[in-house]
GROMACS .gro file of C-alpha atoms in nm:
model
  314
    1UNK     CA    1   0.000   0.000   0.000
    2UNK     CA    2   0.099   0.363  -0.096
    3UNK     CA    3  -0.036   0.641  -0.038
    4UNK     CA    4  -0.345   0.491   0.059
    5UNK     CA    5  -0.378   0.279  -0.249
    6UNK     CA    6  -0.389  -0.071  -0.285
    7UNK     CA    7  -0.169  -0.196  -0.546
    8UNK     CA    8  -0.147  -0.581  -0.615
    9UNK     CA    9  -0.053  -0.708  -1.029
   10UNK     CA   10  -0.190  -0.595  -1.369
   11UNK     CA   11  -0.555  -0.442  -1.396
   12UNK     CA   12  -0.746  -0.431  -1.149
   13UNK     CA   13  -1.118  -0.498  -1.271
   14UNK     CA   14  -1.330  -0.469  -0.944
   15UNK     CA   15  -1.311  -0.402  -0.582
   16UNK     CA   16  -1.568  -0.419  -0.298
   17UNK     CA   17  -1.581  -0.343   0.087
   18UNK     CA   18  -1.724  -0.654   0.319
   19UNK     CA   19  -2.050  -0.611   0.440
   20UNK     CA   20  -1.914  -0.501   0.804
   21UNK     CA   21  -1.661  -0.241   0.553
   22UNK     CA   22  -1.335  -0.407   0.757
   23UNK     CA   23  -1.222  -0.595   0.406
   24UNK     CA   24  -1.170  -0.509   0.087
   25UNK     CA   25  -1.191  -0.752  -0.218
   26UNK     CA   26  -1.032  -0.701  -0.531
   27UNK     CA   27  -1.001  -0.896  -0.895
   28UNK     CA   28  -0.752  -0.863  -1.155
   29UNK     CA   29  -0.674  -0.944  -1.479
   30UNK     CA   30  -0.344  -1.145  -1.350
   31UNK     CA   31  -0.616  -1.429  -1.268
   32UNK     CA   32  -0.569  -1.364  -0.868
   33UNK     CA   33  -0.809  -1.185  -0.629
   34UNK     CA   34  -0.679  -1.029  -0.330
   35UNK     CA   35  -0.851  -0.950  -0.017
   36UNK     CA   36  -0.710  -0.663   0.197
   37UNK     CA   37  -0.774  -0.496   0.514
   38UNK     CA   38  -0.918  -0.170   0.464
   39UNK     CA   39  -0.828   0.004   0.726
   40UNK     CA   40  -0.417  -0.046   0.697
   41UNK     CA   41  -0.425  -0.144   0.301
   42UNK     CA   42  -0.239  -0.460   0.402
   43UNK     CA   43  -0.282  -0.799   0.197
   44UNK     CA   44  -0.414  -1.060   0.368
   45UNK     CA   45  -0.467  -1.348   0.131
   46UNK     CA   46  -0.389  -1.426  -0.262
   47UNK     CA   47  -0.641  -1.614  -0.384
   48UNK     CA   48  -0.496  -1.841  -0.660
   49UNK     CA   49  -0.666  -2.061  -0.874
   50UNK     CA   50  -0.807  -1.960  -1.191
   51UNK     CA   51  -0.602  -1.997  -1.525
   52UNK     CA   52  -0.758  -1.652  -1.710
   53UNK     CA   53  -0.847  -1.305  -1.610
   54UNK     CA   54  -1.098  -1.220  -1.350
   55UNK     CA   55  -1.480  -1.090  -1.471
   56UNK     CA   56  -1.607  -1.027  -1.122
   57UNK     CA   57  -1.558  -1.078  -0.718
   58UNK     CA   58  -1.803  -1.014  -0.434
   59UNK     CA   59  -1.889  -1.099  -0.050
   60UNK     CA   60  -2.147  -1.348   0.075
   61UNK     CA   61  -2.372  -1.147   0.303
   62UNK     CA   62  -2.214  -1.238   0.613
   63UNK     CA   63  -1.882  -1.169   0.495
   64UNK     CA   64  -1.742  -1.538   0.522
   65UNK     CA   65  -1.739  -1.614   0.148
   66UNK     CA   66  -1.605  -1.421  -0.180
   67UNK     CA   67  -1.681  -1.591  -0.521
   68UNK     CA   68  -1.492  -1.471  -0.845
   69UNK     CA   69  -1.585  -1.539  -1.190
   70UNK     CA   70  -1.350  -1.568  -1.461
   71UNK     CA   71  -1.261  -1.611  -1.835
   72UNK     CA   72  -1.150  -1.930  -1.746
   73UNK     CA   73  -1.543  -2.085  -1.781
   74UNK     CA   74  -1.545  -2.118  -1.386
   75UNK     CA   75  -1.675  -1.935  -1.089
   76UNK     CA   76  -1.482  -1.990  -0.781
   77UNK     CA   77  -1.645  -1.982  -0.425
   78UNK     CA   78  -1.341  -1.926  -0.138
   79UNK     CA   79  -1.355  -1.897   0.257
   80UNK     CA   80  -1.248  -1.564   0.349
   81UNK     CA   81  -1.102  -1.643   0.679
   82UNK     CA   82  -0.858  -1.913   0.519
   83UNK     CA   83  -0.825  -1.774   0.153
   84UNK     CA   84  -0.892  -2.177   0.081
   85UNK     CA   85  -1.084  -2.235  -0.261
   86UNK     CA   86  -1.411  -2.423  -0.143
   87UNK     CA   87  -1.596  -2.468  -0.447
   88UNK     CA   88  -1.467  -2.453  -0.823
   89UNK     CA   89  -1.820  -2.402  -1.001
   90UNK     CA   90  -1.807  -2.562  -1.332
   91UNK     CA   91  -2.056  -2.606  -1.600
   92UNK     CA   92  -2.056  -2.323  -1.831
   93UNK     CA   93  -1.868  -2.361  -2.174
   94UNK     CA   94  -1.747  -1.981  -2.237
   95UNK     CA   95  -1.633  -1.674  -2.015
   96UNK     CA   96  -1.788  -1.605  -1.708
   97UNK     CA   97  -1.933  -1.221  -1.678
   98UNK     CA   98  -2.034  -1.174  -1.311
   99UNK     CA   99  -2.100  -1.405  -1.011
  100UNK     CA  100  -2.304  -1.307  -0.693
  101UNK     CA  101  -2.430  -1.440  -0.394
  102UNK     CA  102  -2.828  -1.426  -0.308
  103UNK     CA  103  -2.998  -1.217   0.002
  104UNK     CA  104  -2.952  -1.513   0.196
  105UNK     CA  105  -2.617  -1.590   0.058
  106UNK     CA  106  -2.739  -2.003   0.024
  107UNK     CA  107  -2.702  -1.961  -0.338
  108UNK     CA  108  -2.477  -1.809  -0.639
  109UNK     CA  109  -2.614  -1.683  -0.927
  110UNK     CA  110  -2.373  -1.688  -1.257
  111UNK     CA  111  -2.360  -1.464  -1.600
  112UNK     CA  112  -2.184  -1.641  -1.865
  113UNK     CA  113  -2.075  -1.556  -2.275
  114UNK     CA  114  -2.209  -1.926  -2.324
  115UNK     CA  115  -2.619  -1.719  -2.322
  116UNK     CA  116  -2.672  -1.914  -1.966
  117UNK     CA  117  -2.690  -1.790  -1.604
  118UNK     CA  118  -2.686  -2.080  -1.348
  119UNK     CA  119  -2.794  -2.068  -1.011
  120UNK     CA  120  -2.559  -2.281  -0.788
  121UNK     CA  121  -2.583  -2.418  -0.427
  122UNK     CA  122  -2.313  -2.236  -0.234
  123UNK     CA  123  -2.269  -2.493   0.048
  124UNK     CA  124  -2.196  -2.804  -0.209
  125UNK     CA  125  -2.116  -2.575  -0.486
  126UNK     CA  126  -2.406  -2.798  -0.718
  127UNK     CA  127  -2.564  -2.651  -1.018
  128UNK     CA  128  -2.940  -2.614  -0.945
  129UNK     CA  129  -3.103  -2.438  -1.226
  130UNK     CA  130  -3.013  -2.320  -1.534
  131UNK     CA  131  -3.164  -2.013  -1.716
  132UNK     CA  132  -3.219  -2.070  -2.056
  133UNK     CA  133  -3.376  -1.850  -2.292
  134UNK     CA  134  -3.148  -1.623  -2.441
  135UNK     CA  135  -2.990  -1.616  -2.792
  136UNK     CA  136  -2.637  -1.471  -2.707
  137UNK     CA  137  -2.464  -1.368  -2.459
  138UNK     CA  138  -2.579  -1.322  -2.082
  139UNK     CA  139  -2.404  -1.018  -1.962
  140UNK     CA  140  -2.520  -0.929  -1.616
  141UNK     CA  141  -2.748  -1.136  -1.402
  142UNK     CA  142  -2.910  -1.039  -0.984
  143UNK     CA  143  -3.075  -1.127  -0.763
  144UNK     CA  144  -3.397  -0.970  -0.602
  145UNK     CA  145  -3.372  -0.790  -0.293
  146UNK     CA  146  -3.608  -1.094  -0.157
  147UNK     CA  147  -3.383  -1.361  -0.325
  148UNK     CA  148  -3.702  -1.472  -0.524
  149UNK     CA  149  -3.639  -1.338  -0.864
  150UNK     CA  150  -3.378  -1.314  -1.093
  151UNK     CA  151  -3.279  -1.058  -1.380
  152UNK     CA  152  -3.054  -1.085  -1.700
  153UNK     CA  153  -2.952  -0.853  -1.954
  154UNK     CA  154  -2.820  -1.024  -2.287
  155UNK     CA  155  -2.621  -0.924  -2.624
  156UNK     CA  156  -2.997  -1.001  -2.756
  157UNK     CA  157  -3.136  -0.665  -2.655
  158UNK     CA  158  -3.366  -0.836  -2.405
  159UNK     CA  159  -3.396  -0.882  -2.037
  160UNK     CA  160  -3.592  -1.185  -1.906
  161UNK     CA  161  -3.715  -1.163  -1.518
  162UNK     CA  162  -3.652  -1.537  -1.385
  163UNK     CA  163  -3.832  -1.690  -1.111
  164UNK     CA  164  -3.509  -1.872  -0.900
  165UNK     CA  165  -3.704  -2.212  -0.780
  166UNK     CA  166  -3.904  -2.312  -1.121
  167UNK     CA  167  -3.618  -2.115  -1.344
  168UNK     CA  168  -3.942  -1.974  -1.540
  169UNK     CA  169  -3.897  -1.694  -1.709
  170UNK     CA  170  -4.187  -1.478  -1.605
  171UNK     CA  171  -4.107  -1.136  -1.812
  172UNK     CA  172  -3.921  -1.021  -2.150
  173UNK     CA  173  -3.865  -0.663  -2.174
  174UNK     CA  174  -3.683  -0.591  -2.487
  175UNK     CA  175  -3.459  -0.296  -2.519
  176UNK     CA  176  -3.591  -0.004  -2.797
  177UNK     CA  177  -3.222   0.004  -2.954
  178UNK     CA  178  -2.882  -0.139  -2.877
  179UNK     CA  179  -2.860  -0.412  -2.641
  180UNK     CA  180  -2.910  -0.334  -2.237
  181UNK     CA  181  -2.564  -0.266  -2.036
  182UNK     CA  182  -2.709  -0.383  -1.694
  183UNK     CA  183  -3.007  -0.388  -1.490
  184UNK     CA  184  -3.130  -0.414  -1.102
  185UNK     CA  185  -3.442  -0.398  -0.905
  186UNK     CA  186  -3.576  -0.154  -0.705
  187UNK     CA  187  -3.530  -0.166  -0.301
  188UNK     CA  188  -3.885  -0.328  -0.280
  189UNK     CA  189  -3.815  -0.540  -0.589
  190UNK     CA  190  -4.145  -0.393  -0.755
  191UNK     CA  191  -3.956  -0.246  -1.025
  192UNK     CA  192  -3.686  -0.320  -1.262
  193UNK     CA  193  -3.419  -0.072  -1.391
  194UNK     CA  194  -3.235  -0.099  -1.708
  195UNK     CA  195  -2.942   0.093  -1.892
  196UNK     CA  196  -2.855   0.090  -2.240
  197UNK     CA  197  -2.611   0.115  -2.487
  198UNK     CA  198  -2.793   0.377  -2.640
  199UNK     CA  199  -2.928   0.737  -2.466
  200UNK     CA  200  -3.173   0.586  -2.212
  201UNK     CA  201  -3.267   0.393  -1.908
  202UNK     CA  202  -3.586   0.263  -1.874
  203UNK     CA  203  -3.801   0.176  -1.576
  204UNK     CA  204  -4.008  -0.171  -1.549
  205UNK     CA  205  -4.312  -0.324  -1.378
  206UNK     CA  206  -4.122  -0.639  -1.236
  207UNK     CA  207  -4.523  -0.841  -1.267
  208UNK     CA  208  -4.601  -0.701  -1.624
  209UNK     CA  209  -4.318  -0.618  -1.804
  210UNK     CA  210  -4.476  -0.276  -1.879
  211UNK     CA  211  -4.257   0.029  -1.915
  212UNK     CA  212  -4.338   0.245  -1.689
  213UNK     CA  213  -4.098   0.541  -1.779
  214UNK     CA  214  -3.818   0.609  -2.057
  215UNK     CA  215  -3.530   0.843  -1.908
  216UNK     CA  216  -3.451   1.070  -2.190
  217UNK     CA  217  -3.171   1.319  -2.147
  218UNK     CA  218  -2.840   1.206  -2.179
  219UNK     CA  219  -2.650   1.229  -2.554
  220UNK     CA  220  -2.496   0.878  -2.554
  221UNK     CA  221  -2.456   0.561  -2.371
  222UNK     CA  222  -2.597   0.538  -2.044
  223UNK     CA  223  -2.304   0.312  -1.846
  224UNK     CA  224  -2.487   0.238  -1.532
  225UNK     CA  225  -2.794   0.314  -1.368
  226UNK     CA  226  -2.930   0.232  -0.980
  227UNK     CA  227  -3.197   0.310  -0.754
  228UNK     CA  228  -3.157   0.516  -0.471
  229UNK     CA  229  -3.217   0.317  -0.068
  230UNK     CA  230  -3.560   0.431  -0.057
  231UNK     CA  231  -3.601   0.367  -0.420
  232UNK     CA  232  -3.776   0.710  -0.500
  233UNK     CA  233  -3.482   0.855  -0.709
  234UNK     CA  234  -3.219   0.636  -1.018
  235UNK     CA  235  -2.940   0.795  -1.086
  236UNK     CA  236  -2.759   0.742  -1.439
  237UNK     CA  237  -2.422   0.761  -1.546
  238UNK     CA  238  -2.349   0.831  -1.967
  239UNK     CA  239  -2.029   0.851  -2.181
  240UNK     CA  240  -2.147   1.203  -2.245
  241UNK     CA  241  -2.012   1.296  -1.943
  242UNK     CA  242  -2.270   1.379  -1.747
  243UNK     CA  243  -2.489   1.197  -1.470
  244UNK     CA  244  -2.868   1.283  -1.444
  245UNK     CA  245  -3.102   1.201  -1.097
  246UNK     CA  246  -3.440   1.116  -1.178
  247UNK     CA  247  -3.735   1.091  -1.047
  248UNK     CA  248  -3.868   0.744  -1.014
  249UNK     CA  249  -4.268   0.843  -0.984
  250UNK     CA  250  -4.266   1.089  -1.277
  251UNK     CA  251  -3.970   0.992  -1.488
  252UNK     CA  252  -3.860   1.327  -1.427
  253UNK     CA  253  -3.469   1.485  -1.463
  254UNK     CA  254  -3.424   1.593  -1.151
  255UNK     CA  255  -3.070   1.741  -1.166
  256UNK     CA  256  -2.775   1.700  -1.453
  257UNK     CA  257  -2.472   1.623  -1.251
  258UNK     CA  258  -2.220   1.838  -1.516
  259UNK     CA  259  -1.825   1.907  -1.402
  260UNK     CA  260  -1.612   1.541  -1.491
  261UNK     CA  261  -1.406   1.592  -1.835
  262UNK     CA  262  -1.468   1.247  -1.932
  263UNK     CA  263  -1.731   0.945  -2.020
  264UNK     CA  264  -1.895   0.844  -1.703
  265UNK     CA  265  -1.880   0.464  -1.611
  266UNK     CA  266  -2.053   0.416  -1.256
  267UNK     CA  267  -2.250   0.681  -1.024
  268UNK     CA  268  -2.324   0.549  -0.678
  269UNK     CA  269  -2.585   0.683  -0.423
  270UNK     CA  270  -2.453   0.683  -0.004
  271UNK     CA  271  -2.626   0.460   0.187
  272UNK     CA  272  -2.869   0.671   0.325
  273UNK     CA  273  -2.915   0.840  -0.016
  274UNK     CA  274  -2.784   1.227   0.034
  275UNK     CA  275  -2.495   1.198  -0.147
  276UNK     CA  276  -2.411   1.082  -0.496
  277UNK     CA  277  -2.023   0.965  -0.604
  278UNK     CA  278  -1.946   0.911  -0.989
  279UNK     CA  279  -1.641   0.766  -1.155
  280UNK     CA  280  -1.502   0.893  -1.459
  281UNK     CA  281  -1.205   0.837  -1.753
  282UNK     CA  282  -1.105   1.165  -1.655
  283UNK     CA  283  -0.917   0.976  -1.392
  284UNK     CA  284  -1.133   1.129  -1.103
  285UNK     CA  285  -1.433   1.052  -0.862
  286UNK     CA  286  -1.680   1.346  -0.760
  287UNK     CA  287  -1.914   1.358  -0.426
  288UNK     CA  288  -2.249   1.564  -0.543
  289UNK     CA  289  -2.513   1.659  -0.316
  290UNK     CA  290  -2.869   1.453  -0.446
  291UNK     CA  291  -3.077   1.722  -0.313
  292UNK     CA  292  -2.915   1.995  -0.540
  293UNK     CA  293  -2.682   1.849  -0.786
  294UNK     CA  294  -2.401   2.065  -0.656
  295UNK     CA  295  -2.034   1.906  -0.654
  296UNK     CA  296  -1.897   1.871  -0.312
  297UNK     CA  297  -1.591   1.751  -0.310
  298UNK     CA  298  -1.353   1.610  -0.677
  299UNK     CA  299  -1.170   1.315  -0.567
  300UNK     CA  300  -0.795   1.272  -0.791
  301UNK     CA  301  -0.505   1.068  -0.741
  302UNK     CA  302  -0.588   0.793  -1.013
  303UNK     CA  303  -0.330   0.782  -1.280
  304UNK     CA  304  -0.574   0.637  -1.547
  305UNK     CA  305  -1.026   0.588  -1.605
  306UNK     CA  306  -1.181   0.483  -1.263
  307UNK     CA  307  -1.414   0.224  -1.353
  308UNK     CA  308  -1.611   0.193  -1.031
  309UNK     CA  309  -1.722   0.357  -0.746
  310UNK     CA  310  -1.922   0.309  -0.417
  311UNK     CA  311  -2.006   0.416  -0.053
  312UNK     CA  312  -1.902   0.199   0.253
  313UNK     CA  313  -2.186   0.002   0.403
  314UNK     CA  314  -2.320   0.069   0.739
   0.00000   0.00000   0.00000
């Protein structure tokens, strides 16, 4: 660690706090995860075992487990205590985008190139369903906030709502141009949210698949786009360098968050929702205030694009 930064092989391609914000978890492209402590920056374990770059790491809800996904076809679940590999989740045939543990953290839910997620048994690390329904590749894939439901986003322009214990798909909502680059439920998993790759986000009725609102305001890709805790705001982050808050109830612009020199990849809201943080490829991070759009604080030290960002948990 230097200067408060934690610096462990090639490109780094994700890093999250533990749910009780003492750890940090990183991937890489060198095929290793790390997890650190966040308080002094030191390594504590290496996790070795996958033969091609990392996609994705997270946290089990209690903190005790990580899983990784990688390019290597696998997902890997680990003990966090140990650093020991528990569970080498293997079934897909191409690269795997994104692995996450449920609500519950009793299963893992995987994103894969090969047009499959999989939902997998964390405890024996057994495949137990397999969504299939997509023509090409999955690229995202969460849970519900109730562990219930399940959402994808695919290179088919669709997004197919899943229920977890029949592996039904129960909704299609089909993107108006360019394929979807993520989506998430709202808080109360009522609603759906969805970014795309072209100048919109769009907000769903999770039991009809209706529309509800199109987000129109941004110039180009919309990168990312979340709820806010109580679900009553999204915020959206676009390459044309600018984030917007919405309203969820009107579909309203609320503020445009204007000031980064450079495409916007992620935009965060704080945990109790008064604060919004953005990452940009203009190599910094800005805190803006939700209530009035203004910039509080511009966060540099990054010597290249920041490709993440987010608030410690409570």
């Amino acid at each position: 660690v230097q200067d408060g930064a934690l610096r462990g092989g090639r490109e780094m391609i994700a890093a999250v706090f533990s749910p009780d914000s003492t750890l940090v978890l990183s991937a890489s492209a060198d095929c290793t995860a790390k997890i650190w402590s966040a308080s002094s920056g030191e390594l504590i374990h290496t996790l070795h075992g996958h033969r091609r770059r990392l996609r994705s790491a997270s946290f089990s809800p209690d903190g005790a487990l990580a899983v990784t996904a990688s390019d290597d076809r696998t997902a890997k679940i680990w003990n966090v205590e140990s650093g020991e590999c528990l569970h080498t989740l293997q079934g897909h045939s191409m690269v795997v985008n994104s692995a996450v543990f449920s609500p519950d953290g009793a299963t893992v839910l995987t994103a894969s190139t090969d047009n499959l997620a999989k939902i997998w048994c964390a405890q024996s690390g057994e495949c137990m369903q397999t969504l299939k329904g997509h023509r090409y590749d999955v690229v995202s894939a969460v849970y519900s906030p109730d562990g219930t439901l399940v959402i994808t986003t695919s290179e088919d322009r669709t997004a197919k709502i899943w229920h977890v214990e029949s592996g039904e798909c129960l909704q299609t909502l089909r993107a108006q141009g360019p394929r979807f680059m993520s989506a998430v439920f709202s808080p109360d998993g009522r609603l759906a949210l969805t970014a795309s790759f072209n100048p919109v986000a769009q907000i769903w009725r999770v039991d009809s698949g209706k529309c509800l609102h199109t987000l129109q305001g941004h110039q180009n890709s919309v990168h990312s786009a979340v709820f806010s805790p109580d679900g009553q705001q999204v915020i959206t982050a676009s390459q044309d360098k600018d984030a917007k808050v919405w309203s969820v109830e009107t579909g309203d612009c609320l503020h445009t968050l204007s000031g980064h020199a450079g495409a916007l990849h992620s935009a965060a809201f704080s945990p109790e929702g008064k604060l919004v943080l953005t990452a940009s490829a203009d190599h910094t991070a800005k805190v803006w205030c939700a209530k009035t759009g203004e910039c509080l604080r511009t966060l540099a030290g990054h010597e290249d694009k920041l490709h993440s960002v987010t608030f410690l948990p409570h």
